């Protein structure tokens, strides 16, 4: 080993780990005498463990950086349409920086996609514009279906300003999952790049660099930061002075919707300012602490604490490129609100489902509803409600999808309230309504 390649720290480590001999060791007298001489004994340099720690962290970061770049090269060189859904949080700005270093942003090989929920912090979309200019790319922004990008008033008019308060799961579908799915589909994605890490919590504790999403077409997923800690992420940001979300300087370790994201700790005493931490950084960097300030005050319908928005759960990447019951010979499509109203005026009993083709619950009941149509002797209809929300809310008992209704002979519309969507259970309800 070349002597010039050995650092002072390594020399100190070698000295500290060199073998020593006791008084009983079988050592020649001449050696013992020589060793005992104060003048000939080597003087050990004091060991500065902080230097060793910093050197080892630098080695680790270099390895993680190379590993992440390898993963991104595979994603962008082996696939035709890699897409990076970017939430502009700490890990995502690292990936953006890496994609730029590799030339995939300037070449346009990697496309960046952003979902605007209309409930983000104002700083988030402003920051997007800043990094677009900095790196020289243009993100593809997707939002709730049927609403122009950036038009919050149009969203409120179509879906309601309080949708998230009324039905958080429906809000996630409308504002996050459906635009996410639609974006992947429209961009022709065959490999999705994302910033999930094992360090973020038990839901993600076993992810690897690459996964196949549970989709018929086999959409690949790349997790270039899979093995990074949050400390690694901020170390990288500091090392390369990576542009990052301004709310890190105000106490937010992770940034989501403004309505349910808070600083950690809540007093904002921990901040990342000028590429350095202020306060007790362990409040951010402990295992599974990154997202402690996310989804605050929200719960799932079963009462459990909400930890995911729906985008990164199994199957959320599934893009749906066809309508439901599109090949059914029994389920009758109602194309307009006028057609739906006509059904209520026919003076006959019928069944009508209000649905959205992207909704996983609607997708799950497709086969059973088709079987129901084959079983019953009354007409069975479908009406796509996500494009006519005001109408279905006012006329077809619909607050979420799917909503199954029985239209009685007198024209009244009765909602099937049960979550049991088996053929037997739905048929029994229809019979009771006769």
CSV table of C-alpha atoms in Angstrom, one decimal:
chain,number,residue,atom,x,y,z
A,1,UNK,CA,0.0,0.0,0.0
A,2,UNK,CA,1.4,3.4,-1.0
A,3,UNK,CA,2.4,5.3,2.2
A,4,UNK,CA,0.9,8.5,0.7
A,5,UNK,CA,-2.6,6.8,0.5
A,6,UNK,CA,-2.8,6.3,4.3
A,7,UNK,CA,-4.5,9.1,6.1
A,8,UNK,CA,-3.5,10.3,9.6
A,9,UNK,CA,-6.7,8.7,10.9
A,10,UNK,CA,-5.8,5.3,9.4
A,11,UNK,CA,-2.3,5.6,10.9
A,12,UNK,CA,-3.8,6.2,14.3
A,13,UNK,CA,-6.1,3.2,13.9
A,14,UNK,CA,-3.3,1.0,12.8
A,15,UNK,CA,-1.3,2.1,15.8
A,16,UNK,CA,-4.2,1.5,18.2
A,17,UNK,CA,-4.8,-2.0,16.9
A,18,UNK,CA,-1.1,-3.1,16.7
A,19,UNK,CA,-0.4,-6.2,18.8
A,20,UNK,CA,1.0,-5.7,22.3
A,21,UNK,CA,3.0,-8.1,24.4
A,22,UNK,CA,2.8,-8.9,28.1
A,23,UNK,CA,5.7,-9.4,30.4
A,24,UNK,CA,5.3,-13.2,29.9
A,25,UNK,CA,5.4,-13.1,26.2
A,26,UNK,CA,8.1,-15.1,24.5
A,27,UNK,CA,10.1,-12.1,23.1
A,28,UNK,CA,13.9,-12.1,22.7
A,29,UNK,CA,15.7,-10.2,25.4
A,30,UNK,CA,17.2,-7.8,22.9
A,31,UNK,CA,13.6,-6.9,21.7
A,32,UNK,CA,12.4,-6.5,25.2
A,33,UNK,CA,15.2,-4.2,26.1
A,34,UNK,CA,14.7,-2.2,22.9
A,35,UNK,CA,11.0,-2.0,23.4
A,36,UNK,CA,11.3,-0.8,27.0
A,37,UNK,CA,13.6,2.0,25.9
A,38,UNK,CA,11.7,5.3,26.3
A,39,UNK,CA,13.7,6.9,23.5
A,40,UNK,CA,12.8,4.2,21.0
A,41,UNK,CA,9.1,3.8,21.8
A,42,UNK,CA,6.9,5.3,19.1
A,43,UNK,CA,4.6,8.1,20.1
A,44,UNK,CA,1.0,7.4,19.2
A,45,UNK,CA,-0.9,10.3,17.6
A,46,UNK,CA,-4.1,11.1,19.5
A,47,UNK,CA,-7.2,9.5,17.8
A,48,UNK,CA,-9.9,12.0,16.8
A,49,UNK,CA,-13.0,9.8,16.4
A,50,UNK,CA,-15.0,12.7,14.9
A,51,UNK,CA,-12.7,12.7,11.9
A,52,UNK,CA,-13.2,8.9,11.4
A,53,UNK,CA,-17.0,9.4,11.6
A,54,UNK,CA,-17.0,12.1,9.0
A,55,UNK,CA,-14.7,10.0,6.7
A,56,UNK,CA,-16.9,7.0,7.1
A,57,UNK,CA,-20.1,9.0,6.4
A,58,UNK,CA,-18.4,10.4,3.3
A,59,UNK,CA,-17.6,6.8,2.2
A,60,UNK,CA,-21.2,5.8,2.8
A,61,UNK,CA,-22.7,8.8,0.9
A,62,UNK,CA,-20.4,8.1,-2.0
A,63,UNK,CA,-21.6,4.5,-2.2
A,64,UNK,CA,-25.3,5.5,-1.9
A,65,UNK,CA,-24.8,8.2,-4.5
A,66,UNK,CA,-23.2,5.7,-7.0
A,67,UNK,CA,-25.9,3.2,-6.2
A,68,UNK,CA,-28.7,5.7,-6.9
A,69,UNK,CA,-27.1,6.8,-10.1
A,70,UNK,CA,-26.8,3.2,-11.2
A,71,UNK,CA,-30.6,2.7,-10.5
A,72,UNK,CA,-31.4,5.8,-12.5
A,73,UNK,CA,-29.2,4.8,-15.4
A,74,UNK,CA,-31.1,1.4,-15.5
A,75,UNK,CA,-34.4,3.2,-15.4
A,76,UNK,CA,-33.6,5.7,-18.1
A,77,UNK,CA,-31.4,3.5,-20.4
A,78,UNK,CA,-33.3,0.3,-20.2
A,79,UNK,CA,-36.8,1.7,-20.5
A,80,UNK,CA,-38.5,3.9,-23.1
A,81,UNK,CA,-40.7,6.1,-20.9
A,82,UNK,CA,-39.3,6.7,-17.4
A,83,UNK,CA,-41.4,9.1,-15.4
A,84,UNK,CA,-40.6,10.7,-12.0
A,85,UNK,CA,-43.7,11.8,-10.0
A,86,UNK,CA,-42.0,14.5,-8.0
A,87,UNK,CA,-43.5,15.7,-4.7
A,88,UNK,CA,-40.6,18.2,-4.1
A,89,UNK,CA,-39.7,16.8,-0.7
A,90,UNK,CA,-36.1,16.2,0.4
A,91,UNK,CA,-35.6,12.8,-1.3
A,92,UNK,CA,-37.3,14.0,-4.5
A,93,UNK,CA,-35.0,17.0,-4.9
A,94,UNK,CA,-32.0,14.7,-4.5
A,95,UNK,CA,-33.4,12.5,-7.3
A,96,UNK,CA,-34.0,15.6,-9.4
A,97,UNK,CA,-30.4,16.7,-8.9
A,98,UNK,CA,-29.1,13.2,-9.8
A,99,UNK,CA,-31.2,13.1,-13.0
A,100,UNK,CA,-29.7,16.5,-13.9
A,101,UNK,CA,-26.2,15.3,-13.3
A,102,UNK,CA,-26.8,12.3,-15.5
A,103,UNK,CA,-28.1,14.5,-18.3
A,104,UNK,CA,-31.6,12.9,-18.3
A,105,UNK,CA,-33.4,16.2,-17.7
A,106,UNK,CA,-31.7,18.2,-20.4
A,107,UNK,CA,-32.2,15.4,-22.9
A,108,UNK,CA,-35.8,15.0,-21.9
A,109,UNK,CA,-35.3,11.2,-21.4
A,110,UNK,CA,-36.8,11.4,-17.9
A,111,UNK,CA,-40.1,13.2,-17.6
A,112,UNK,CA,-41.0,14.9,-14.3
A,113,UNK,CA,-44.7,14.8,-13.3
A,114,UNK,CA,-46.3,16.7,-10.4
A,115,UNK,CA,-49.7,16.3,-8.9
A,116,UNK,CA,-51.3,19.5,-7.7
A,117,UNK,CA,-54.0,18.7,-5.1
A,118,UNK,CA,-55.2,22.3,-4.9
A,119,UNK,CA,-54.4,22.0,-1.2
A,120,UNK,CA,-50.6,22.3,-1.4
A,121,UNK,CA,-48.6,25.1,0.4
A,122,UNK,CA,-48.3,28.2,-1.9
A,123,UNK,CA,-44.5,27.7,-1.6
A,124,UNK,CA,-44.7,24.3,-3.2
A,125,UNK,CA,-45.7,25.3,-6.7
A,126,UNK,CA,-43.5,28.4,-6.5
A,127,UNK,CA,-40.6,26.1,-5.7
A,128,UNK,CA,-41.5,23.9,-8.7
A,129,UNK,CA,-41.1,26.9,-10.9
A,130,UNK,CA,-37.7,27.7,-9.4
A,131,UNK,CA,-36.2,24.3,-10.0
A,132,UNK,CA,-37.7,24.1,-13.5
A,133,UNK,CA,-35.7,27.2,-14.2
A,134,UNK,CA,-32.6,26.0,-12.3
A,135,UNK,CA,-32.4,22.6,-14.1
A,136,UNK,CA,-34.0,23.6,-17.4
A,137,UNK,CA,-37.0,21.3,-17.5
A,138,UNK,CA,-40.8,21.6,-17.6
A,139,UNK,CA,-42.9,19.4,-15.3
A,140,UNK,CA,-46.1,17.9,-16.5
A,141,UNK,CA,-48.7,19.0,-13.9
A,142,UNK,CA,-51.9,16.9,-13.3
A,143,UNK,CA,-54.8,17.8,-11.1
A,144,UNK,CA,-58.4,16.6,-10.5
A,145,UNK,CA,-60.2,15.5,-13.6
A,146,UNK,CA,-62.2,18.1,-15.5
A,147,UNK,CA,-60.4,21.1,-13.8
A,148,UNK,CA,-57.9,23.4,-15.5
A,149,UNK,CA,-54.4,23.3,-13.9
A,150,UNK,CA,-54.1,25.9,-11.2
A,151,UNK,CA,-57.8,26.8,-11.1
A,152,UNK,CA,-58.8,26.3,-7.5
A,153,UNK,CA,-62.2,28.1,-8.0
A,154,UNK,CA,-63.1,25.6,-10.7
A,155,UNK,CA,-62.1,22.7,-8.4
A,156,UNK,CA,-64.3,24.1,-5.6
A,157,UNK,CA,-67.2,24.5,-7.9
A,158,UNK,CA,-66.9,21.0,-9.3
A,159,UNK,CA,-65.9,19.0,-6.2
A,160,UNK,CA,-66.5,21.2,-3.2
A,161,UNK,CA,-64.0,23.1,-1.1
A,162,UNK,CA,-64.6,20.8,1.8
A,163,UNK,CA,-64.4,17.5,0.0
A,164,UNK,CA,-61.4,16.4,2.2
A,165,UNK,CA,-63.5,17.1,5.4
A,166,UNK,CA,-66.5,15.2,4.1
A,167,UNK,CA,-64.8,12.1,2.7
A,168,UNK,CA,-61.0,11.9,3.0
A,169,UNK,CA,-60.8,8.7,1.0
A,170,UNK,CA,-62.8,10.3,-1.9
A,171,UNK,CA,-60.6,13.3,-1.6
A,172,UNK,CA,-57.5,11.1,-2.0
A,173,UNK,CA,-59.0,9.4,-5.1
A,174,UNK,CA,-60.1,12.7,-6.8
A,175,UNK,CA,-57.0,14.9,-5.9
A,176,UNK,CA,-54.2,12.4,-5.7
A,177,UNK,CA,-54.8,8.8,-7.0
A,178,UNK,CA,-56.8,9.6,-10.2
A,179,UNK,CA,-54.5,12.4,-11.4
A,180,UNK,CA,-51.5,10.2,-10.6
A,181,UNK,CA,-52.9,7.3,-12.6
A,182,UNK,CA,-53.9,9.5,-15.4
A,183,UNK,CA,-50.5,11.2,-15.5
A,184,UNK,CA,-48.7,7.8,-15.7
A,185,UNK,CA,-51.0,6.8,-18.5
A,186,UNK,CA,-50.9,10.0,-20.6
A,187,UNK,CA,-47.1,10.0,-20.3
A,188,UNK,CA,-46.9,6.4,-21.5
A,189,UNK,CA,-44.9,5.4,-18.4
A,190,UNK,CA,-43.1,2.0,-18.4
A,191,UNK,CA,-40.8,2.8,-15.4
A,192,UNK,CA,-41.9,4.9,-12.5
A,193,UNK,CA,-39.1,6.6,-10.5
A,194,UNK,CA,-40.0,7.6,-6.9
A,195,UNK,CA,-38.3,8.6,-3.6
A,196,UNK,CA,-39.6,6.0,-1.2
A,197,UNK,CA,-37.0,4.7,1.3
A,198,UNK,CA,-36.9,2.0,3.9
A,199,UNK,CA,-36.1,4.6,6.6
A,200,UNK,CA,-39.6,6.2,6.2
A,201,UNK,CA,-41.4,3.5,8.2
A,202,UNK,CA,-42.6,-0.1,8.5
A,203,UNK,CA,-44.9,0.3,5.5
A,204,UNK,CA,-41.8,0.7,3.3
A,205,UNK,CA,-39.2,-1.2,5.3
A,206,UNK,CA,-38.6,-3.9,2.7
A,207,UNK,CA,-38.6,-2.0,-0.5
A,208,UNK,CA,-35.6,-2.6,-2.9
A,209,UNK,CA,-34.1,-0.5,-5.7
A,210,UNK,CA,-36.4,-2.1,-8.2
A,211,UNK,CA,-39.9,-3.5,-8.0
A,212,UNK,CA,-42.6,-4.6,-10.4
A,213,UNK,CA,-45.9,-2.8,-9.7
A,214,UNK,CA,-48.9,-5.1,-9.4
A,215,UNK,CA,-50.2,-4.3,-12.8
A,216,UNK,CA,-51.0,-6.5,-15.8
A,217,UNK,CA,-48.6,-4.7,-18.0
A,218,UNK,CA,-45.8,-5.0,-15.5
A,219,UNK,CA,-44.9,-1.4,-14.9
A,220,UNK,CA,-41.5,-1.2,-13.3
A,221,UNK,CA,-40.8,0.9,-10.2
A,222,UNK,CA,-37.4,2.3,-9.4
A,223,UNK,CA,-36.6,3.4,-5.8
A,224,UNK,CA,-33.1,4.9,-6.2
A,225,UNK,CA,-33.0,6.1,-2.5
A,226,UNK,CA,-34.3,2.8,-1.1
A,227,UNK,CA,-31.4,2.3,1.3
A,228,UNK,CA,-30.9,6.0,2.3
A,229,UNK,CA,-31.7,7.5,5.7
A,230,UNK,CA,-33.1,11.0,5.9
A,231,UNK,CA,-29.7,12.1,7.3
A,232,UNK,CA,-28.1,10.8,4.2
A,233,UNK,CA,-30.6,12.8,2.1
A,234,UNK,CA,-29.8,16.1,3.9
A,235,UNK,CA,-26.1,15.3,3.9
A,236,UNK,CA,-26.3,15.0,0.1
A,237,UNK,CA,-28.3,18.3,-0.2
A,238,UNK,CA,-25.6,20.0,1.9
A,239,UNK,CA,-22.7,18.5,0.0
A,240,UNK,CA,-24.0,19.7,-3.4
A,241,UNK,CA,-26.0,22.6,-2.2
A,242,UNK,CA,-29.1,21.2,-3.8
A,243,UNK,CA,-32.1,23.5,-4.2
A,244,UNK,CA,-34.7,22.3,-1.7
A,245,UNK,CA,-38.2,23.2,-0.4
A,246,UNK,CA,-38.2,26.5,1.5
A,247,UNK,CA,-40.4,25.1,4.2
A,248,UNK,CA,-37.5,23.0,5.5
A,249,UNK,CA,-36.1,26.3,6.9
A,250,UNK,CA,-39.4,26.8,8.8
A,251,UNK,CA,-39.4,23.5,10.6
A,252,UNK,CA,-41.1,21.0,8.2
A,253,UNK,CA,-39.1,17.8,7.6
A,254,UNK,CA,-41.6,16.7,4.9
A,255,UNK,CA,-44.2,18.7,2.9
A,256,UNK,CA,-47.6,17.6,1.8
A,257,UNK,CA,-51.0,19.3,1.8
A,258,UNK,CA,-51.1,22.5,3.9
A,259,UNK,CA,-54.3,21.3,5.6
A,260,UNK,CA,-52.7,18.4,7.4
A,261,UNK,CA,-48.9,19.1,7.5
A,262,UNK,CA,-47.2,20.6,10.5
A,263,UNK,CA,-43.6,21.3,11.6
A,264,UNK,CA,-41.8,18.7,13.8
A,265,UNK,CA,-41.6,19.7,16.6
A,266,UNK,CA,-44.6,21.8,16.3
A,267,UNK,CA,-42.8,24.8,17.7
A,268,UNK,CA,-40.6,24.8,14.6
A,269,UNK,CA,-37.4,24.6,16.7
A,270,UNK,CA,-35.7,22.2,14.3
A,271,UNK,CA,-34.9,23.8,10.9
A,272,UNK,CA,-32.6,23.2,7.9
A,273,UNK,CA,-31.2,26.6,7.1
A,274,UNK,CA,-28.3,27.5,4.8
A,275,UNK,CA,-27.6,23.7,4.4
A,276,UNK,CA,-27.2,23.2,8.1
A,277,UNK,CA,-29.4,22.0,10.9
A,278,UNK,CA,-30.6,24.2,13.7
A,279,UNK,CA,-31.9,22.6,16.8
A,280,UNK,CA,-32.1,18.9,17.7
A,281,UNK,CA,-31.9,17.3,14.3
A,282,UNK,CA,-32.8,13.8,15.7
A,283,UNK,CA,-36.4,15.0,15.9
A,284,UNK,CA,-36.3,14.8,12.1
A,285,UNK,CA,-33.8,12.1,11.5
A,286,UNK,CA,-34.9,9.3,13.8
A,287,UNK,CA,-36.3,6.2,12.1
A,288,UNK,CA,-39.8,6.8,10.6
A,289,UNK,CA,-39.8,10.4,11.8
A,290,UNK,CA,-39.7,12.1,8.4
A,291,UNK,CA,-43.4,11.9,7.9
A,292,UNK,CA,-44.6,12.5,11.5
A,293,UNK,CA,-45.9,15.9,10.5
A,294,UNK,CA,-47.9,14.5,7.6
A,295,UNK,CA,-51.7,13.5,7.6
A,296,UNK,CA,-52.1,15.1,11.0
A,297,UNK,CA,-55.6,14.8,12.3
A,298,UNK,CA,-56.7,12.4,9.5
A,299,UNK,CA,-58.0,8.9,10.0
A,300,UNK,CA,-59.1,6.1,7.6
A,301,UNK,CA,-62.7,5.0,7.6
A,302,UNK,CA,-61.8,2.0,9.8
A,303,UNK,CA,-60.6,4.5,12.4
A,304,UNK,CA,-56.9,3.7,11.9
A,305,UNK,CA,-54.3,6.5,11.7
A,306,UNK,CA,-53.7,7.7,8.2
A,307,UNK,CA,-50.1,7.2,7.0
A,308,UNK,CA,-50.5,7.0,3.2
A,309,UNK,CA,-52.4,9.2,0.7
A,310,UNK,CA,-53.2,6.3,-1.6
A,311,UNK,CA,-50.6,6.9,-4.3
A,312,UNK,CA,-48.0,4.5,-2.9
A,313,UNK,CA,-50.3,1.7,-1.8
A,314,UNK,CA,-50.4,-1.6,-3.7
A,315,UNK,CA,-51.9,-1.2,-7.1
A,316,UNK,CA,-52.2,2.6,-7.1
A,317,UNK,CA,-50.0,2.8,-10.1
A,318,UNK,CA,-52.6,0.9,-12.1
A,319,UNK,CA,-53.7,3.0,-15.0
A,320,UNK,CA,-57.2,2.3,-16.4
A,321,UNK,CA,-57.5,2.8,-20.1
A,322,UNK,CA,-61.0,1.6,-20.6
A,323,UNK,CA,-64.5,2.2,-19.3
A,324,UNK,CA,-66.1,-0.3,-16.9
A,325,UNK,CA,-68.6,-2.8,-18.2
A,326,UNK,CA,-67.5,-1.8,-21.7
A,327,UNK,CA,-68.1,-5.3,-23.0
A,328,UNK,CA,-71.1,-6.2,-21.0
A,329,UNK,CA,-74.3,-7.2,-22.8
A,330,UNK,CA,-76.5,-6.6,-19.8
A,331,UNK,CA,-75.3,-3.4,-18.1
A,332,UNK,CA,-76.9,-0.4,-20.0
A,333,UNK,CA,-74.8,2.8,-20.3
A,334,UNK,CA,-76.5,6.1,-19.6
A,335,UNK,CA,-74.5,8.7,-21.5
A,336,UNK,CA,-76.0,11.9,-20.2
A,337,UNK,CA,-77.8,13.3,-17.1
A,338,UNK,CA,-80.9,13.6,-19.2
A,339,UNK,CA,-80.8,9.8,-19.9
A,340,UNK,CA,-80.3,9.1,-16.2
A,341,UNK,CA,-83.4,11.2,-15.3
A,342,UNK,CA,-85.5,9.4,-17.9
A,343,UNK,CA,-84.8,6.2,-16.0
A,344,UNK,CA,-86.5,7.6,-12.9
A,345,UNK,CA,-89.6,8.6,-15.0
A,346,UNK,CA,-90.2,5.2,-16.7
A,347,UNK,CA,-92.4,3.9,-14.0
A,348,UNK,CA,-90.5,0.6,-13.6
A,349,UNK,CA,-88.0,-0.8,-11.2
A,350,UNK,CA,-84.4,-0.7,-12.1
A,351,UNK,CA,-80.8,-0.7,-10.7
A,352,UNK,CA,-78.4,2.1,-11.4
A,353,UNK,CA,-74.7,2.3,-10.3
A,354,UNK,CA,-72.9,5.7,-10.2
A,355,UNK,CA,-69.2,5.0,-10.8
A,356,UNK,CA,-65.8,6.3,-11.8
A,357,UNK,CA,-63.6,4.0,-14.0
A,358,UNK,CA,-60.4,4.9,-12.1
A,359,UNK,CA,-61.9,4.0,-8.7
A,360,UNK,CA,-60.5,0.7,-7.3
A,361,UNK,CA,-63.8,-0.1,-5.5
A,362,UNK,CA,-65.7,0.3,-8.7
A,363,UNK,CA,-63.2,-1.9,-10.5
A,364,UNK,CA,-63.5,-4.5,-7.8
A,365,UNK,CA,-67.2,-4.8,-8.2
A,366,UNK,CA,-67.2,-4.9,-12.0
A,367,UNK,CA,-67.7,-8.7,-12.3
A,368,UNK,CA,-70.3,-9.0,-9.6
A,369,UNK,CA,-72.4,-6.1,-11.0
A,370,UNK,CA,-72.3,-7.7,-14.4
A,371,UNK,CA,-73.4,-11.0,-12.9
A,372,UNK,CA,-76.2,-9.1,-11.0
A,373,UNK,CA,-77.4,-7.8,-14.4
A,374,UNK,CA,-77.6,-11.3,-15.7
A,375,UNK,CA,-79.5,-12.5,-12.7
A,376,UNK,CA,-82.2,-9.9,-12.4
A,377,UNK,CA,-85.2,-9.5,-14.5
A,378,UNK,CA,-85.1,-5.7,-14.3
A,379,UNK,CA,-82.9,-3.2,-16.2
A,380,UNK,CA,-79.5,-2.6,-14.8
A,381,UNK,CA,-77.8,0.7,-15.6
A,382,UNK,CA,-74.4,2.5,-15.2
A,383,UNK,CA,-73.8,6.2,-15.1
A,384,UNK,CA,-70.3,7.7,-14.9
A,385,UNK,CA,-70.5,10.2,-12.0
A,386,UNK,CA,-67.0,11.6,-11.7
A,387,UNK,CA,-67.7,13.9,-14.7
A,388,UNK,CA,-71.1,15.0,-13.4
A,389,UNK,CA,-70.6,15.4,-9.7
A,390,UNK,CA,-73.1,18.1,-9.0
A,391,UNK,CA,-75.8,16.2,-10.9
A,392,UNK,CA,-75.2,12.8,-9.1
A,393,UNK,CA,-75.0,14.5,-5.7
A,394,UNK,CA,-78.3,16.2,-6.3
A,395,UNK,CA,-80.2,13.4,-8.0
A,396,UNK,CA,-78.5,10.0,-7.4
A,397,UNK,CA,-77.5,9.9,-3.7
A,398,UNK,CA,-73.8,10.1,-4.6
A,399,UNK,CA,-71.1,11.3,-2.3
A,400,UNK,CA,-68.5,8.7,-3.2
A,401,UNK,CA,-68.0,5.9,-5.7
A,402,UNK,CA,-69.5,3.4,-6.3
A,403,UNK,CA,-73.1,4.3,-5.3
A,404,UNK,CA,-75.6,1.6,-6.1
A,405,UNK,CA,-79.3,2.8,-6.3
A,406,UNK,CA,-82.6,1.0,-6.8
A,407,UNK,CA,-85.0,3.2,-8.8
A,408,UNK,CA,-88.5,2.3,-7.7
A,409,UNK,CA,-91.6,2.4,-9.8
A,410,UNK,CA,-92.7,5.7,-8.3
A,411,UNK,CA,-89.5,7.3,-9.4
A,412,UNK,CA,-87.8,7.5,-6.0
A,413,UNK,CA,-84.1,6.5,-5.8
A,414,UNK,CA,-83.0,4.4,-2.9
A,415,UNK,CA,-79.3,4.0,-2.1
A,416,UNK,CA,-77.9,0.6,-1.3
A,417,UNK,CA,-75.9,1.4,1.9
A,418,UNK,CA,-74.1,-1.9,2.5
A,419,UNK,CA,-70.5,-2.4,1.7
A,420,UNK,CA,-71.3,-6.1,0.8
A,421,UNK,CA,-71.3,-6.0,-3.0
A,422,UNK,CA,-71.8,-9.7,-3.5
A,423,UNK,CA,-74.4,-10.7,-6.1
A,424,UNK,CA,-76.6,-12.3,-3.5
A,425,UNK,CA,-76.6,-9.3,-1.2
A,426,UNK,CA,-77.3,-6.8,-4.0
A,427,UNK,CA,-80.0,-9.0,-5.4
A,428,UNK,CA,-81.7,-9.4,-2.0
A,429,UNK,CA,-81.8,-5.6,-1.7
A,430,UNK,CA,-83.4,-5.2,-5.1
A,431,UNK,CA,-86.0,-7.8,-4.2
A,432,UNK,CA,-86.8,-6.0,-0.9
A,433,UNK,CA,-87.3,-2.7,-2.8
A,434,UNK,CA,-89.8,-4.2,-5.3
